[in-house]
Short mmCIF file of C-alpha atoms in Angstrom, two decimals:
data_model
loop_
_atom_site.label_atom_id
_atom_site.label_comp_id
_atom_site.label_asym_id
_atom_site.label_seq_id
_atom_site.Cartn_x
_atom_site.Cartn_y
_atom_site.Cartn_z
CA MET A 1 59.58 -7.43 141.38
CA THR A 2 57.18 -10.24 142.10
CA GLU A 3 55.31 -8.00 144.52
CA VAL A 4 54.97 -5.27 141.88
CA LEU A 5 53.63 -7.76 139.35
CA SER A 6 51.30 -9.14 141.93
CA ALA A 7 49.98 -5.65 142.76
CA GLU A 8 49.45 -4.89 139.06
CA ARG A 9 47.64 -8.18 138.58
CA SER A 10 45.51 -7.50 141.61
CA GLN A 11 44.54 -4.06 140.23
CA ALA A 12 43.70 -5.58 136.87
CA VAL A 13 41.56 -8.24 138.53
CA ASP A 14 39.73 -5.56 140.56
CA ALA A 15 39.11 -3.60 137.39
CA MET A 16 37.48 -6.66 135.85
CA LEU A 17 34.97 -7.00 138.69
CA PRO A 18 31.78 -5.00 138.21
CA ARG A 19 30.20 -3.07 141.07
CA SER A 20 26.44 -3.17 141.41
CA PHE A 21 24.47 0.01 140.73
CA ARG A 22 20.73 0.51 141.02
CA VAL A 23 18.75 2.38 138.36
CA GLU A 24 17.19 5.41 140.06
CA ARG A 25 15.77 7.05 136.95
CA THR A 26 15.78 6.70 133.19
CA ARG A 27 15.27 9.96 131.33
CA ARG A 28 14.40 10.06 127.65
CA ASP A 29 16.55 12.76 126.00
CA THR A 30 15.62 12.22 122.35
CA ARG A 31 13.78 9.57 120.34
CA ASP A 32 16.73 7.12 120.59
CA THR A 33 18.83 8.46 123.46
CA PHE A 34 18.34 7.97 127.18
CA THR A 35 20.17 8.97 130.34
CA LEU A 36 20.43 6.45 133.15
CA GLU A 37 20.91 7.76 136.68
CA LEU A 38 22.54 5.13 138.88
CA ALA A 39 23.19 4.83 142.61
CA PRO A 40 25.75 2.43 144.11
CA VAL A 41 24.38 -0.61 145.91
CA GLY A 42 26.53 -0.12 148.99
CA GLY A 43 29.86 1.64 149.02
CA ASP A 44 30.87 5.12 147.94
CA PRO A 45 29.73 6.95 144.84
CA LEU A 46 31.99 6.37 141.87
CA ARG A 47 34.67 9.05 141.58
CA PHE A 48 35.65 9.94 138.04
CA ALA A 49 37.23 12.61 135.91
CA ALA A 50 35.33 14.39 133.15
CA GLY A 51 35.85 12.43 129.94
CA GLN A 52 36.31 8.99 131.48
CA PHE A 53 34.12 6.02 130.59
CA THR A 54 32.85 2.90 132.30
CA MET A 55 31.90 -0.57 131.12
CA LEU A 56 28.17 -1.01 131.75
CA LEU A 57 26.97 -4.57 132.18
CA ALA A 58 23.45 -5.83 131.56
CA ALA A 59 23.52 -9.24 133.22
CA GLY A 60 23.11 -12.09 130.76
CA VAL A 61 23.19 -9.77 127.75
CA GLY A 62 26.57 -8.09 127.60
CA GLU A 63 28.80 -5.18 128.41
CA VAL A 64 29.41 -1.90 126.55
CA PRO A 65 31.71 1.09 127.05
CA ILE A 66 29.73 4.23 127.86
CA SER A 67 31.09 7.67 128.67
CA ILE A 68 29.97 9.23 131.92
CA SER A 69 27.73 12.22 131.24
CA GLY A 70 27.14 13.54 134.76
CA ASP A 71 28.80 15.97 137.13
CA PRO A 72 32.32 14.88 138.15
CA SER A 73 32.30 16.94 141.34
CA GLY A 74 31.04 13.89 143.21
CA GLY A 75 28.22 12.96 145.51
CA GLY A 76 25.42 12.73 142.98
CA LEU A 77 24.05 9.91 140.93
CA LEU A 78 26.20 8.36 138.23
CA GLU A 79 24.85 9.42 134.82
CA HIS A 80 25.33 7.69 131.49
CA THR A 81 23.72 8.83 128.25
CA ILE A 82 23.12 5.97 125.86
CA ARG A 83 21.93 5.62 122.28
CA ASN A 84 19.54 2.74 122.12
CA VAL A 85 20.94 1.02 119.03
CA GLY A 86 21.94 -2.54 119.98
CA SER A 87 21.00 -5.49 122.14
CA VAL A 88 23.06 -4.41 125.18
CA THR A 89 22.02 -0.76 125.08
CA ARG A 90 18.41 -1.88 124.60
CA ALA A 91 18.69 -4.03 127.74
CA LEU A 92 20.35 -1.21 129.70
CA VAL A 93 17.66 1.29 128.76
CA ALA A 94 14.89 -1.23 129.48
CA THR A 95 16.16 -1.91 133.01
CA PRO A 96 13.37 -0.73 135.30
CA ARG A 97 13.76 1.62 138.22
CA GLY A 98 15.32 -0.37 141.07
CA GLY A 99 16.92 -2.83 138.66
CA VAL A 100 20.64 -3.53 139.06
CA LEU A 101 23.39 -3.05 136.50
CA GLY A 102 27.11 -3.79 136.68
CA VAL A 103 29.64 -0.98 136.39
CA ARG A 104 33.38 -1.39 135.83
CA GLY A 105 35.72 1.54 135.86
CA PRO A 106 36.05 4.46 135.49
CA PHE A 107 38.63 3.98 132.77
CA GLY A 108 40.85 6.05 130.55
CA THR A 109 42.10 9.60 130.37
CA GLY A 110 39.92 12.62 131.05
CA TRP A 111 39.45 15.96 129.29
CA GLU A 112 41.80 17.70 131.79
CA VAL A 113 39.62 20.79 131.76
CA GLU A 114 42.05 22.54 134.11
CA ARG A 115 44.35 23.01 131.10
CA GLY A 116 41.94 25.66 129.83
CA GLU A 117 41.99 27.78 132.98
CA GLY A 118 42.97 31.39 132.40
CA GLY A 119 42.06 31.28 128.73
CA ASP A 120 39.19 30.69 126.33
CA VAL A 121 37.56 27.28 126.17
CA VAL A 122 35.86 25.92 123.06
CA LEU A 123 33.85 22.72 123.24
CA VAL A 124 32.74 21.25 119.94
CA ALA A 125 30.26 18.38 119.98
CA GLY A 126 28.63 16.34 117.26
CA GLY A 127 25.55 14.20 117.93
CA ILE A 128 25.81 12.11 121.07
CA GLY A 129 29.36 13.46 121.45
CA LEU A 130 27.79 16.12 123.64
CA ALA A 131 27.29 13.47 126.35
CA PRO A 132 31.01 12.87 127.10
CA LEU A 133 31.58 16.63 126.96
CA ARG A 134 28.80 17.40 129.45
CA PRO A 135 30.95 16.61 132.54
CA ALA A 136 33.63 18.96 131.19
CA LEU A 137 31.12 21.75 130.75
CA LEU A 138 29.62 21.12 134.18
CA GLN A 139 33.13 21.41 135.65
CA VAL A 140 33.78 24.64 133.71
CA VAL A 141 30.53 26.32 134.78
CA ARG A 142 31.14 25.25 138.38
CA ASN A 143 34.44 27.14 138.23
CA ARG A 144 33.32 29.73 135.68
CA GLU A 145 35.51 32.53 137.09
CA ARG A 146 38.66 30.59 136.15
CA TYR A 147 37.89 30.76 132.44
CA ASN A 148 37.57 33.61 130.01
CA ARG A 149 35.20 33.03 127.09
CA VAL A 150 33.45 29.67 127.01
CA LEU A 151 31.90 28.53 123.74
CA LEU A 152 29.90 25.43 122.97
CA LEU A 153 29.50 24.61 119.27
CA TYR A 154 27.08 21.74 118.81
CA GLY A 155 25.88 19.90 115.72
CA ALA A 156 22.96 17.48 115.68
CA ARG A 157 21.17 15.60 112.92
CA THR A 158 17.80 17.36 113.30
CA PRO A 159 16.25 19.73 115.88
CA GLU A 160 14.59 16.67 117.47
CA ASP A 161 18.01 15.12 118.06
CA ILE A 162 19.37 18.02 120.11
CA LEU A 163 20.56 16.62 123.42
CA PHE A 164 20.28 18.31 126.82
CA ALA A 165 18.23 21.24 125.48
CA PRO A 166 17.39 22.53 129.00
CA ASP A 167 21.11 22.44 129.88
CA LEU A 168 22.01 24.41 126.75
CA GLU A 169 19.55 27.15 127.72
CA ARG A 170 20.74 27.19 131.33
CA TRP A 171 24.44 27.31 130.45
CA GLU A 172 23.81 30.22 128.10
CA ARG A 173 21.46 32.12 130.41
CA ASP A 174 23.12 31.57 133.80
CA HIS A 175 26.77 30.83 133.08
CA ASP A 176 27.77 33.07 130.21
CA VAL A 177 28.41 30.16 127.86
CA GLU A 178 28.12 31.14 124.18
CA VAL A 179 26.08 28.31 122.69
CA ALA A 180 25.78 27.84 118.92
CA VAL A 181 23.69 24.94 117.64
CA THR A 182 23.45 23.74 114.06
CA VAL A 183 21.59 20.80 112.53
CA ASP A 184 22.08 18.78 109.36
CA ASN A 185 18.45 19.01 108.32
CA GLY A 186 15.85 21.47 109.48
CA PRO A 187 12.09 21.51 108.94
CA HIS A 188 10.55 24.52 107.24
CA ASP A 189 9.78 26.28 110.52
CA TRP A 190 13.27 25.85 112.04
CA ARG A 191 14.81 29.25 112.85
CA GLY A 192 18.27 28.04 113.84
CA ARG A 193 21.36 27.19 111.81
CA VAL A 194 21.63 24.35 109.31
CA GLY A 195 25.02 23.04 108.24
CA LEU A 196 28.11 21.26 109.49
CA VAL A 197 29.30 22.15 112.98
CA THR A 198 32.80 22.76 111.58
CA ARG A 199 31.43 25.83 109.76
CA LEU A 200 30.90 27.48 113.14
CA VAL A 201 34.62 27.40 113.93
CA PRO A 202 36.02 30.08 111.57
CA ARG A 203 33.82 32.87 112.93
CA ALA A 204 33.47 31.79 116.56
CA GLY A 205 34.65 34.52 118.93
CA PHE A 206 37.65 33.02 120.72
CA ASP A 207 41.29 34.00 120.91
CA PRO A 208 43.20 31.10 119.30
CA SER A 209 46.45 31.97 121.05
CA ARG A 210 44.89 31.27 124.45
CA THR A 211 42.29 28.67 123.59
CA THR A 212 41.96 25.09 124.70
CA ALA A 213 39.48 23.05 122.65
CA TYR A 214 37.65 19.86 123.54
CA VAL A 215 36.06 17.94 120.66
CA CYS A 216 33.80 14.90 120.71
CA GLY A 217 31.74 13.34 117.96
CA PRO A 218 32.08 11.10 114.93
CA GLU A 219 35.69 10.73 113.83
CA VAL A 220 35.12 12.50 110.49
CA MET A 221 33.63 15.46 112.30
CA MET A 222 36.44 15.53 114.91
CA ARG A 223 39.13 15.52 112.26
CA SER A 224 37.47 18.35 110.28
CA THR A 225 36.92 20.32 113.46
CA ALA A 226 40.48 19.86 114.68
CA LEU A 227 41.83 21.03 111.31
CA ALA A 228 39.50 24.06 111.35
CA LEU A 229 40.65 24.91 114.89
CA ARG A 230 44.28 24.57 113.89
CA ASP A 231 43.65 26.75 110.81
CA ARG A 232 42.38 29.39 113.24
CA GLY A 233 45.68 29.14 115.14
CA VAL A 234 44.86 26.83 118.06
CA ARG A 235 47.90 24.68 118.94
CA ALA A 236 47.46 21.00 118.12
CA ASP A 237 48.37 19.92 121.65
CA ARG A 238 45.61 22.18 122.98
CA ILE A 239 42.99 20.47 120.83
CA ARG A 240 41.78 17.41 122.74
CA LEU A 241 39.65 14.72 121.12
CA SER A 242 37.80 11.74 122.57
CA MET A 243 38.28 8.66 120.42
CA GLU A 244 35.71 5.89 120.17
CA ARG A 245 36.96 2.36 119.65
CA ASN A 246 35.77 -1.08 120.63
CA MET A 247 36.80 -0.99 124.29
CA LYS A 248 36.45 -4.37 126.01
CA CYS A 249 38.70 -4.99 129.01
CA GLY A 250 39.26 -1.34 129.93
CA VAL A 251 42.75 -2.02 131.26
CA GLY A 252 44.88 -2.28 128.12
CA LEU A 253 45.14 -6.07 128.04
CA CYS A 254 42.83 -7.38 125.35
CA GLY A 255 43.91 -5.11 122.48
CA HIS A 256 40.41 -4.54 121.04
CA CYS A 257 40.85 -0.78 121.20
CA GLN A 258 44.38 -0.67 119.80
CA LEU A 259 45.24 2.25 117.53
CA ARG A 260 48.79 1.50 116.37
CA GLU A 261 50.92 1.91 119.54
CA LEU A 262 48.01 3.17 121.64
CA PHE A 263 45.51 1.26 123.70
CA LEU A 264 42.70 3.77 123.75
CA CYS A 265 41.11 2.40 126.93
CA VAL A 266 44.19 3.43 128.94
CA ASP A 267 46.13 5.88 126.71
CA GLY A 268 42.83 7.51 125.70
CA PRO A 269 40.02 7.99 125.01
CA VAL A 270 41.01 11.67 125.33
CA LEU A 271 44.21 12.59 123.51
CA GLY A 272 45.75 15.67 121.94
CA PHE A 273 45.47 16.25 118.21
CA ASP A 274 49.26 16.44 118.05
CA ARG A 275 49.35 12.69 118.81
CA LEU A 276 46.21 11.73 116.94
CA GLU A 277 46.60 13.56 113.65
CA PRO A 278 49.02 11.07 112.02
CA LEU A 279 46.79 8.20 113.14
CA MET A 280 43.48 9.75 112.08
CA SER A 281 44.62 10.35 108.53
CA ARG A 282 45.45 6.63 107.97
CA TRP A 283 42.35 4.72 106.98
CA GLU A 284 43.92 1.30 107.59
CA LEU A 285 44.17 2.04 111.32
CA MET B 1 24.26 56.82 114.55
CA THR B 2 27.17 56.15 112.20
CA VAL B 3 26.31 56.00 108.51
CA ARG B 4 28.63 53.70 106.58
CA THR B 5 29.24 53.99 102.89
CA LEU B 6 28.84 50.87 100.78
CA ASP B 7 32.61 50.78 100.29
CA GLU B 8 33.14 50.69 104.06
CA THR B 9 30.46 48.06 104.52
CA LEU B 10 32.05 45.85 101.88
CA ARG B 11 35.55 46.25 103.28
CA GLU B 12 34.30 45.13 106.71
CA HIS B 13 32.73 41.97 105.32
CA PRO B 14 34.94 38.84 105.58
CA PHE B 15 34.33 38.07 101.91
CA PHE B 16 36.32 41.14 100.90
CA GLU B 17 39.14 40.67 103.42
CA GLY B 18 42.43 41.39 101.67
CA VAL B 19 40.83 42.84 98.53
CA GLY B 20 42.31 46.13 97.32
CA GLU B 21 40.34 49.33 97.79
CA GLU B 22 40.13 50.02 94.06
CA VAL B 23 38.51 46.66 93.37
CA VAL B 24 36.08 47.11 96.26
CA ALA B 25 35.16 50.58 94.99
CA LEU B 26 34.63 49.24 91.47
CA LEU B 27 32.36 46.40 92.66
CA ALA B 28 30.51 48.71 95.04
CA GLY B 29 29.11 50.35 91.93
CA CYS B 30 27.01 47.20 91.42
CA ALA B 31 25.84 47.01 95.04
CA ARG B 32 22.97 48.26 97.16
CA ASN B 33 21.77 47.66 100.69
CA VAL B 34 18.81 45.33 101.00
CA HIS B 35 16.58 44.26 103.88
CA PHE B 36 14.42 41.16 104.28
CA ARG B 37 11.78 40.64 106.93
CA PRO B 38 11.34 37.27 108.68
CA ASP B 39 9.90 34.70 106.24
CA GLU B 40 10.38 36.98 103.24
CA LEU B 41 11.67 35.17 100.14
CA VAL B 42 15.09 36.36 99.00
CA PHE B 43 14.85 34.36 95.80
CA GLN B 44 12.84 31.51 94.38
CA GLU B 45 13.74 28.32 92.52
CA GLY B 46 13.52 28.72 88.74
CA GLN B 47 13.57 32.51 88.78
CA PRO B 48 16.41 34.50 87.17
CA ALA B 49 19.51 34.57 89.38
CA ASP B 50 20.06 38.29 89.13
CA PHE B 51 21.73 39.02 92.48
CA PHE B 52 24.62 37.96 94.68
CA TYR B 53 24.35 38.71 98.39
CA LEU B 54 26.73 39.38 101.26
CA ILE B 55 24.86 38.86 104.52
CA LYS B 56 25.56 41.58 107.11
CA GLU B 57 23.03 40.65 109.80
CA GLY B 58 20.47 37.90 110.25
CA ARG B 59 20.06 34.50 108.66
CA VAL B 60 18.80 33.11 105.35
CA ALA B 61 17.58 29.53 104.95
CA ILE B 62 18.22 27.70 101.68
CA GLN B 63 15.28 25.43 101.05
CA LEU B 64 14.47 22.47 98.89
CA HIS B 65 10.88 21.68 97.95
CA GLU B 66 9.89 18.12 98.55
CA VAL B 67 7.77 16.10 96.14
CA ALA B 68 5.24 15.37 98.86
CA GLY B 69 4.88 19.07 99.59
CA GLY B 70 6.52 21.22 102.21
CA ALA B 71 10.16 22.19 102.23
CA SER B 72 13.34 21.22 104.05
CA ILE B 73 16.08 23.63 105.01
CA ILE B 74 19.30 22.22 103.63
CA ASP B 75 21.62 25.03 104.66
CA THR B 76 21.62 28.43 106.31
CA VAL B 77 23.74 31.47 105.59
CA ASP B 78 24.57 33.78 108.47
CA ALA B 79 26.15 37.19 108.97
CA GLY B 80 29.62 37.30 107.43
CA GLU B 81 28.76 34.71 104.76
CA VAL B 82 27.65 34.93 101.12
CA LEU B 83 24.47 33.80 99.43
CA GLY B 84 23.95 32.67 95.84
CA PHE B 85 26.15 31.09 93.18
CA SER B 86 23.66 30.64 90.31
CA TRP B 87 24.27 34.18 89.06
CA LEU B 88 27.69 32.92 87.90
CA VAL B 89 26.61 29.92 85.87
CA PRO B 90 24.31 29.86 82.81
CA PRO B 91 21.35 29.73 82.53
CA TYR B 92 21.48 32.04 85.59
CA ARG B 93 18.45 30.60 87.37
CA TRP B 94 18.11 29.82 91.08
CA VAL B 95 18.01 26.12 91.90
CA PHE B 96 16.76 26.54 95.48
CA ASP B 97 14.54 28.90 97.42
CA ALA B 98 16.13 31.29 99.91
CA ARG B 99 14.09 32.73 102.76
CA ALA B 100 15.06 35.07 105.57
CA THR B 101 14.37 33.33 108.89
CA VAL B 102 14.91 36.51 110.93
CA ASP B 103 15.26 40.20 110.16
CA THR B 104 18.13 40.19 107.69
CA ARG B 105 20.30 42.92 106.19
CA ALA B 106 22.56 42.30 103.23
CA VAL B 107 24.40 43.89 100.37
CA GLY B 108 22.94 42.80 97.04
CA PHE B 109 25.08 42.94 93.89
CA ASP B 110 23.40 43.23 90.50
CA ALA B 111 24.58 40.08 88.70
CA VAL B 112 24.63 41.54 85.18
CA CYS B 113 26.69 44.48 86.44
CA LEU B 114 29.15 42.12 88.21
CA ARG B 115 29.54 39.86 85.19
CA THR B 116 30.09 42.85 82.92
CA LYS B 117 32.85 44.23 85.16
CA CYS B 118 34.48 40.82 85.47
CA ASP B 119 34.45 40.40 81.68
CA ALA B 120 35.88 43.88 81.17
CA ASP B 121 38.71 43.41 83.68
CA PRO B 122 39.80 39.76 84.15
CA ALA B 123 42.00 40.72 87.13
CA VAL B 124 38.91 41.94 88.97
CA GLY B 125 37.07 38.85 87.81
CA TYR B 126 39.84 36.65 89.23
CA VAL B 127 39.72 38.38 92.62
CA LEU B 128 35.97 37.95 92.82
CA LEU B 129 35.81 34.41 91.48
CA SER B 130 38.67 33.12 93.63
CA ARG B 131 36.70 34.22 96.69
CA VAL B 132 33.47 32.73 95.42
CA ALA B 133 35.35 29.51 94.61
CA ARG B 134 36.69 29.34 98.17
CA THR B 135 33.16 29.53 99.54
CA MET B 136 31.89 27.00 96.99
CA HIS B 137 34.71 24.66 98.00
CA GLU B 138 33.78 24.94 101.69
CA ARG B 139 30.11 24.28 100.95
CA LEU B 140 30.92 21.34 98.65
CA GLU B 141 33.19 19.79 101.27
CA ALA B 142 30.52 20.21 103.93
CA ALA B 143 27.85 18.77 101.63
CA ARG B 144 30.01 15.71 100.92
CA VAL B 145 30.63 15.06 104.61
CA ARG B 146 26.91 15.39 105.23
CA LEU B 147 26.25 12.63 102.68
CA VAL B 148 27.45 10.28 105.42
CA ASP B 149 24.99 9.71 108.22
CA LEU B 150 27.47 11.58 110.37
CA TYR B 151 25.74 11.49 113.71
CA GLY B 152 24.43 7.96 113.31
CA THR B 153 27.88 6.43 113.68
CA ARG B 154 28.85 7.18 117.24
CA THR B 155 27.15 5.21 119.98
CA ARG B 156 28.28 6.91 123.16
#
């Protein structure tokens, strides 16, 4: 018993120690969003599952939870896409090429994209929610023959806020992904859709009886989307959402990310709508 | 090339899903096929709201003029959706501009004809208005959600 406790404690301690990663490149995606490409300073590349997150540390400033936005197949640089909205994210984005950041993790549950094999896959993203979904889509297109129809429904604030535009074109052109983009506000010369991303769900061409859906974005948008998917006939346990809470320790000890009986850093962030629905409809949680 | 009658076109449109053939045939008497080229105005703010449209192909942008000039697109209506509610509510004037963004085909219903038939047969009026109300409810719900700075809230 003592040995088991000791092993658990040892794992928890390891998880609290950041590894050093060097900034190889910082890519500006939109006016306030950047992707950092990181290489380990010694040791193996970080292995992770699509949908997991890490704690990124800017020394002397602080640590924030950031979803991994790169390819989970391994070997490449570790990618994180970050909105530059606070002191820590500002410091992360400002770290020059060659600068060193701390990385803890990866933490939490993944999208489990394999669940969608043999059927249709619908990914619904709102705003920067496309970043945590990107590894899932990269995994799907890498194994495209295992899936039937693949749809990406994506909502952004304005055309200028559309993330990964080159990826969207490539996935549609080269990988038979049906991409539908909508924005909240469009300038006069915008030719695309304007409106909530949830409005794309009722007429999207998937077979609800064999669909697995992956949804990431603001909580209001995820709830509306999950309800729209369920109205179409997609089973609640096949609708997977990525919840955002104030993750701190990453190992289910500190309680900052508690959602009733769940610690989202270990039980989540990705969970089925069958478990989340009763929690998402209670404002006091 | 297959030529579809207006009745057939209407029955295939999601708006008329579940509506009886007799009602569709009655309302088809108010309808005609219309076509808009890219950038062509479908209707203009302040003008009489004399049509109701079912979009078959293409896309229409609903625009709001800004005080400083120019216009913002506040919504778009795509194939399978409906365009225009002002024909239902006095004083029957459009409150926004609508402009085709691409080649667009639609069925346009004469508003006076529709209102007359709805007044003459309240059961028909109920069928039509319950479907319009469903669409209005969806748009209102979406508009309310969009009042929040939806995409500004998530950080990662």
